[in-house]
Short mmCIF file of C-alpha atoms in Angstrom, two decimals:
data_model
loop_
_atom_site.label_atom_id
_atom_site.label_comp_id
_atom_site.label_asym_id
_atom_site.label_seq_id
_atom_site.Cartn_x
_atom_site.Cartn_y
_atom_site.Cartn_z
CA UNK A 231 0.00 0.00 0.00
CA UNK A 232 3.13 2.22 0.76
CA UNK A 233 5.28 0.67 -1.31
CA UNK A 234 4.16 0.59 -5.08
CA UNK A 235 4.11 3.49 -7.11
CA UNK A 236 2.08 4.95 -10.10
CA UNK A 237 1.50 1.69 -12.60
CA UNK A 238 2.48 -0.80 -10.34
CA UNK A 239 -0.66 -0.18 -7.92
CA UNK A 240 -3.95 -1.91 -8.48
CA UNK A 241 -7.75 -0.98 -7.39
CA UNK A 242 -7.88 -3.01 -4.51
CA UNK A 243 -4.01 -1.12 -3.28
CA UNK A 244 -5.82 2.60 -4.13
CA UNK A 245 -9.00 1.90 -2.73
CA UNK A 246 -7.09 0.79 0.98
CA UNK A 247 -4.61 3.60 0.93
CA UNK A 248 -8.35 6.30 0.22
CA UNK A 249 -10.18 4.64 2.64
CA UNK A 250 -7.77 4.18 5.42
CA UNK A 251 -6.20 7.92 5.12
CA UNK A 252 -9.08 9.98 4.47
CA UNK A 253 -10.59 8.50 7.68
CA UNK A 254 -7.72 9.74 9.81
CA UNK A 255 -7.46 13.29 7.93
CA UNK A 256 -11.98 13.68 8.38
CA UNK A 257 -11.36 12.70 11.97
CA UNK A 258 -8.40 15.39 12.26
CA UNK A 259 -10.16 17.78 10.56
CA UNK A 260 -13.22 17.67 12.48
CA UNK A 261 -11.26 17.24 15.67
CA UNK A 262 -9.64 20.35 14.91
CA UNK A 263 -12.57 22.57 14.32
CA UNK A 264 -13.98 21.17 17.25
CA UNK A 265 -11.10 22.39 19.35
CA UNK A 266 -10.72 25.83 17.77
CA UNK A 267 -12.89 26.44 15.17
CA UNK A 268 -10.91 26.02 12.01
CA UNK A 269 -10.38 23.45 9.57
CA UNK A 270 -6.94 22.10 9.19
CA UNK A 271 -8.00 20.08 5.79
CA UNK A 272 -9.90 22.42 3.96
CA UNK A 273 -7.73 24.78 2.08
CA UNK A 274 -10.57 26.26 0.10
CA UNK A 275 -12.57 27.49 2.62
CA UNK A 276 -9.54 28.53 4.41
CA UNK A 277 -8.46 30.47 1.75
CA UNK A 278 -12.07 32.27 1.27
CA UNK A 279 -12.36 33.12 4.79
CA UNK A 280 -8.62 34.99 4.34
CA UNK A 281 -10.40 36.66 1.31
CA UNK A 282 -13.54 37.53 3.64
CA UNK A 283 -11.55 38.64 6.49
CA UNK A 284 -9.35 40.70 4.45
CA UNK A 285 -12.07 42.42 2.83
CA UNK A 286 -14.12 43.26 6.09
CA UNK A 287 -10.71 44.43 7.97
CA UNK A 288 -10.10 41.13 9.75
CA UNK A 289 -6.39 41.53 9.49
CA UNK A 290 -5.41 38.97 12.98
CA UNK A 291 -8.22 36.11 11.45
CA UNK A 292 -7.14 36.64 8.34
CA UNK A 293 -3.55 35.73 9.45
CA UNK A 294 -4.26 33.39 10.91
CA UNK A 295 -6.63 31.59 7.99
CA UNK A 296 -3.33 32.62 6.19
CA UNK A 297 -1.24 30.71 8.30
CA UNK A 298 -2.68 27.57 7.60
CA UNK A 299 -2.62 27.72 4.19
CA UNK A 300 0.85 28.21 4.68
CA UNK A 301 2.00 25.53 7.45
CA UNK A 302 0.19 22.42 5.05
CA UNK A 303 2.22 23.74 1.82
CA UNK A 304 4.75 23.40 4.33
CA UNK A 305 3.61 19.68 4.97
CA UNK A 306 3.79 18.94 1.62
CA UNK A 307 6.86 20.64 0.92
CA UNK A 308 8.68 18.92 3.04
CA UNK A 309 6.69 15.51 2.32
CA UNK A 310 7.72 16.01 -1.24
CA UNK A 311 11.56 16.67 -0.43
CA UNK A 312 12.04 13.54 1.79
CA UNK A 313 10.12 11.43 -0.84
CA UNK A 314 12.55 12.87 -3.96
CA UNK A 315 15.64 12.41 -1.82
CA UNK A 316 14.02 8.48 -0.46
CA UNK A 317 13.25 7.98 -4.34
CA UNK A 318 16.97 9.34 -5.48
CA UNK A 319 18.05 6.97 -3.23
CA UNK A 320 16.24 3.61 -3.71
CA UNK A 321 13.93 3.70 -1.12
CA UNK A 322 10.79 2.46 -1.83
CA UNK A 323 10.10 2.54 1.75
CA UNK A 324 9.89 6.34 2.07
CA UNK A 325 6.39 6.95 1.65
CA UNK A 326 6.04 4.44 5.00
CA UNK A 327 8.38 6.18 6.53
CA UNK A 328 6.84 9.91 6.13
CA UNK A 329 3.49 8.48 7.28
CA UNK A 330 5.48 6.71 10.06
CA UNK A 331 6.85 10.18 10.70
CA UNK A 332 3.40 11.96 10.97
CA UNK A 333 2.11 9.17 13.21
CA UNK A 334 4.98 10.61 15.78
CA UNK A 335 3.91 13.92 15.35
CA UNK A 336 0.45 13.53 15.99
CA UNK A 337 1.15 11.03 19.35
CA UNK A 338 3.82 13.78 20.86
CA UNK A 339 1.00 16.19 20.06
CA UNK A 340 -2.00 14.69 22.30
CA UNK A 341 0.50 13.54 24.54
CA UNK A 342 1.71 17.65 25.02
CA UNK A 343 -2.04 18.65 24.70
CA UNK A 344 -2.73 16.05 27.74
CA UNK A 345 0.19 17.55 29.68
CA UNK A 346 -1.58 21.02 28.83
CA UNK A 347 1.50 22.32 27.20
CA UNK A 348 -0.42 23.42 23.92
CA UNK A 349 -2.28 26.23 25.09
CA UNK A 350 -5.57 27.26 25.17
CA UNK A 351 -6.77 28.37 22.21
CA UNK A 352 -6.01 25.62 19.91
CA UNK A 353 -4.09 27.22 17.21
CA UNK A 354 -0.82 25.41 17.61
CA UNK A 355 -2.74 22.51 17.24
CA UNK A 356 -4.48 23.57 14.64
CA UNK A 357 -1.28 24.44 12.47
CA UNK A 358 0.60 20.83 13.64
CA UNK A 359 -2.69 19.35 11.78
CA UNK A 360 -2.56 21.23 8.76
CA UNK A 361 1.55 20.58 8.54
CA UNK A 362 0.60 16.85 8.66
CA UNK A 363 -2.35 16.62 6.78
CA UNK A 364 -0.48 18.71 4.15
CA UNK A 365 2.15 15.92 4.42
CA UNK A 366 -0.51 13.11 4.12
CA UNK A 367 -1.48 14.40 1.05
CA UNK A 368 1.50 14.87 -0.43
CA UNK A 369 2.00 11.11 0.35
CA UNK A 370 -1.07 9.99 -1.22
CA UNK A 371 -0.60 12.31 -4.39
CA UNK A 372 3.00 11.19 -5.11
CA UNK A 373 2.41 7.67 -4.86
CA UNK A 374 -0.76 7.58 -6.83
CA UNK A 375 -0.01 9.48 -9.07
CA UNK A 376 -2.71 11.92 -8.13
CA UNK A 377 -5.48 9.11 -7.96
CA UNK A 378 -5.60 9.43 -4.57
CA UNK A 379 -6.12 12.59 -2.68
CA UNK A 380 -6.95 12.06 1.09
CA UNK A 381 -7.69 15.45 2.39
CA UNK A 382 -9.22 16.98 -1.80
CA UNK A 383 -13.20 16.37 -0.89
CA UNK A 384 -13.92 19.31 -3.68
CA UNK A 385 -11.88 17.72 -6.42
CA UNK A 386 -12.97 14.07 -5.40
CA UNK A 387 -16.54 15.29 -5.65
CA UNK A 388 -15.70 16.54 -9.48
CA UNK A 389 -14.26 13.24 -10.07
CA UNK A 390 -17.05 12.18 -9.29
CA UNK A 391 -19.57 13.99 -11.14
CA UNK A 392 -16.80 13.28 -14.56
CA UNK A 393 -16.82 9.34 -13.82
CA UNK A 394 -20.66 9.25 -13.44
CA UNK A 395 -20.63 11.69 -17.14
CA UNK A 396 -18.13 8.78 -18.16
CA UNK A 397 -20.94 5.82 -17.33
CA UNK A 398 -23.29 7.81 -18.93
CA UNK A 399 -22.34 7.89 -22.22
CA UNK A 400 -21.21 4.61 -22.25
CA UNK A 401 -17.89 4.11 -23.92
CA UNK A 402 -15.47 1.43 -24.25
CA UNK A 403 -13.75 2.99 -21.22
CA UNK A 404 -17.03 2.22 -18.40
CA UNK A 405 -14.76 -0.13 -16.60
CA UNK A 406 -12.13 2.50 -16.14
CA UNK A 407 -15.15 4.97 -14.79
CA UNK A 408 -16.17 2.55 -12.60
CA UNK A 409 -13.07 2.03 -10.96
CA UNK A 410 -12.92 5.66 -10.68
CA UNK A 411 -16.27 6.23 -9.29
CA UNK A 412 -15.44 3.48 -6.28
CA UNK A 413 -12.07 5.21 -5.39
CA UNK A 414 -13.30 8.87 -5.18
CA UNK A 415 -16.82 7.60 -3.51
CA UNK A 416 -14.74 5.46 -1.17
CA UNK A 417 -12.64 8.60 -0.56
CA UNK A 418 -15.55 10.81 0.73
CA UNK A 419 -17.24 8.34 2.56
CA UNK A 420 -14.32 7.70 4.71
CA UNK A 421 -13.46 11.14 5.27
CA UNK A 422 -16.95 11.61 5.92
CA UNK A 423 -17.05 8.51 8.60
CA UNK A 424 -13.81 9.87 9.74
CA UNK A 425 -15.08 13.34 10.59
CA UNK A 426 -17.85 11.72 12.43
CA UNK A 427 -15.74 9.58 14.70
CA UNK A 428 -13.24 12.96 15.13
CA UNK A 429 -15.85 14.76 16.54
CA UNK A 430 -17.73 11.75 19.01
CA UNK A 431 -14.01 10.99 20.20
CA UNK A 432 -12.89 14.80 20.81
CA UNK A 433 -16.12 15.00 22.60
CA UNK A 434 -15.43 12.02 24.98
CA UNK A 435 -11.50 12.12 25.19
CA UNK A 436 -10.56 15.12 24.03
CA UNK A 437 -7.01 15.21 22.88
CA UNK A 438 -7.12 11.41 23.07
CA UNK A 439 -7.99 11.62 19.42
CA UNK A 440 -4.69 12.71 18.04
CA UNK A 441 -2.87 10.51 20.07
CA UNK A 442 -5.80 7.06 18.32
CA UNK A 443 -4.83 9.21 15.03
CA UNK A 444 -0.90 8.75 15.30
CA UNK A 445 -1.92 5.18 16.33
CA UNK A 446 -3.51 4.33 13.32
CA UNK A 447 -1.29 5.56 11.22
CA UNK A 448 1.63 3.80 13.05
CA UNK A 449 -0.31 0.62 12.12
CA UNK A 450 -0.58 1.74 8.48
CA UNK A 451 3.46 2.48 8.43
CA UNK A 452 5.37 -0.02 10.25
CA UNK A 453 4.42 -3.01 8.43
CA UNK A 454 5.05 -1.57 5.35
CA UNK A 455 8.84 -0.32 6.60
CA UNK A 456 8.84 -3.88 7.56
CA UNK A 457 8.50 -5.68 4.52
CA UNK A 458 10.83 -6.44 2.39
#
């Protein structure tokens, strides 16, 4: 699942990697607006509450909507520079190991937020989500070849709207559509399922979630960094 790249995946490889990584980045997304308000996924309506704030004088929010734009490009920047250099170097097991990485992240961040060393308003936690969400994504992209976007709802629903076109006219290609249609309806529904659990679990354990987060994606790593 971490391992192959581009051509060498298959549906059944895509449709794991979408389901299991857009439930951890619904449940961190809807953990973090729980906590704080904002959404650490959702660069779109980030970006157009900047815009808003800007326009109505909101310079501080709009900094801070700015800001976490900025800290996932970060993610993914630096996602996409240990992947090149893992690549460069023959490591197929990179992509495990990012993942691995934002699994440690995420655990030393609900075990801080349980010490109470994260403050009180949330927006350190807010930005350490969007830096590894940014870095999921990057993950996903690179790997897939930019099948599979974990933390894209807005350009999964298009691809979703274009496969069901696809079926509709009925070419030679309905196979491909329909293998399409599964991975981008298997993407939403698990971020979807994911953001339902964030919220239920932030509710009952509070920064708990992070640290079942890192967990899960320490599951989805090490056996992959494992095999050989």
């Amino acid at each position: 699942m971490l391992i192959r790249e581009g051509n060498e995946r298959n549906q059944s490889i895509d449709l794991r990697l979408a389901g299991l990584l857009s439930l951890v980045a619904g449940a961190l997304n809807a953990a973090g607006f729980e906590l704080a308000g904002l959404f650490s996924a959702n660069m779109t309506g980030n970006i157009s509450a900047m815009a808003d704030n800007l326009a109505k004088g909101g310079w501080g929010a709009a900094l801070l909507f700015g800001l976490v734009v900025v800290v996932f490009i970060l993610g993914a920047l630096v996602a996409g520079l240990l992947i090149e250099a893992g690549r460069q170097r023959g490591k197929r097991r990179i992509y495990a190991a990012v993942v691995a990485m934002e699994a440690v992240i995420l655990i030393l961040t609900g075990l801080a937020a349980l010490a109470g060393l994260t403050g009180g308003d949330g927006v350190g936690i807010i930005c350490m989500l969007a830096g590894v969400l940014g870095m999921q994504n990057a993950v996903s992209t690179r790997i897939s070849r930019a099948r599979v976007r974990t933390t894209h709802v807005s350009g999964m629903a298009t691809d979703v709207g274009l496969s069901l076109a696809g079926l509709c006219m009925r070419s030679d290609e309905s196979a491909r559509y329909r293998s399409l249609l599964a991975l981008h309806c298997t993407t939403i529904s698990a971020f979807l399922v994911g953001g339902v659990l964030g919220v239920v679990l932030h509710r009952l354990a509070g920064p708990v979630t992070f640290l079942c987060c890192g967990l899960l994606l320490a599951l989805i790593a090490l056996p992959e960094m494992l095999r050989r």
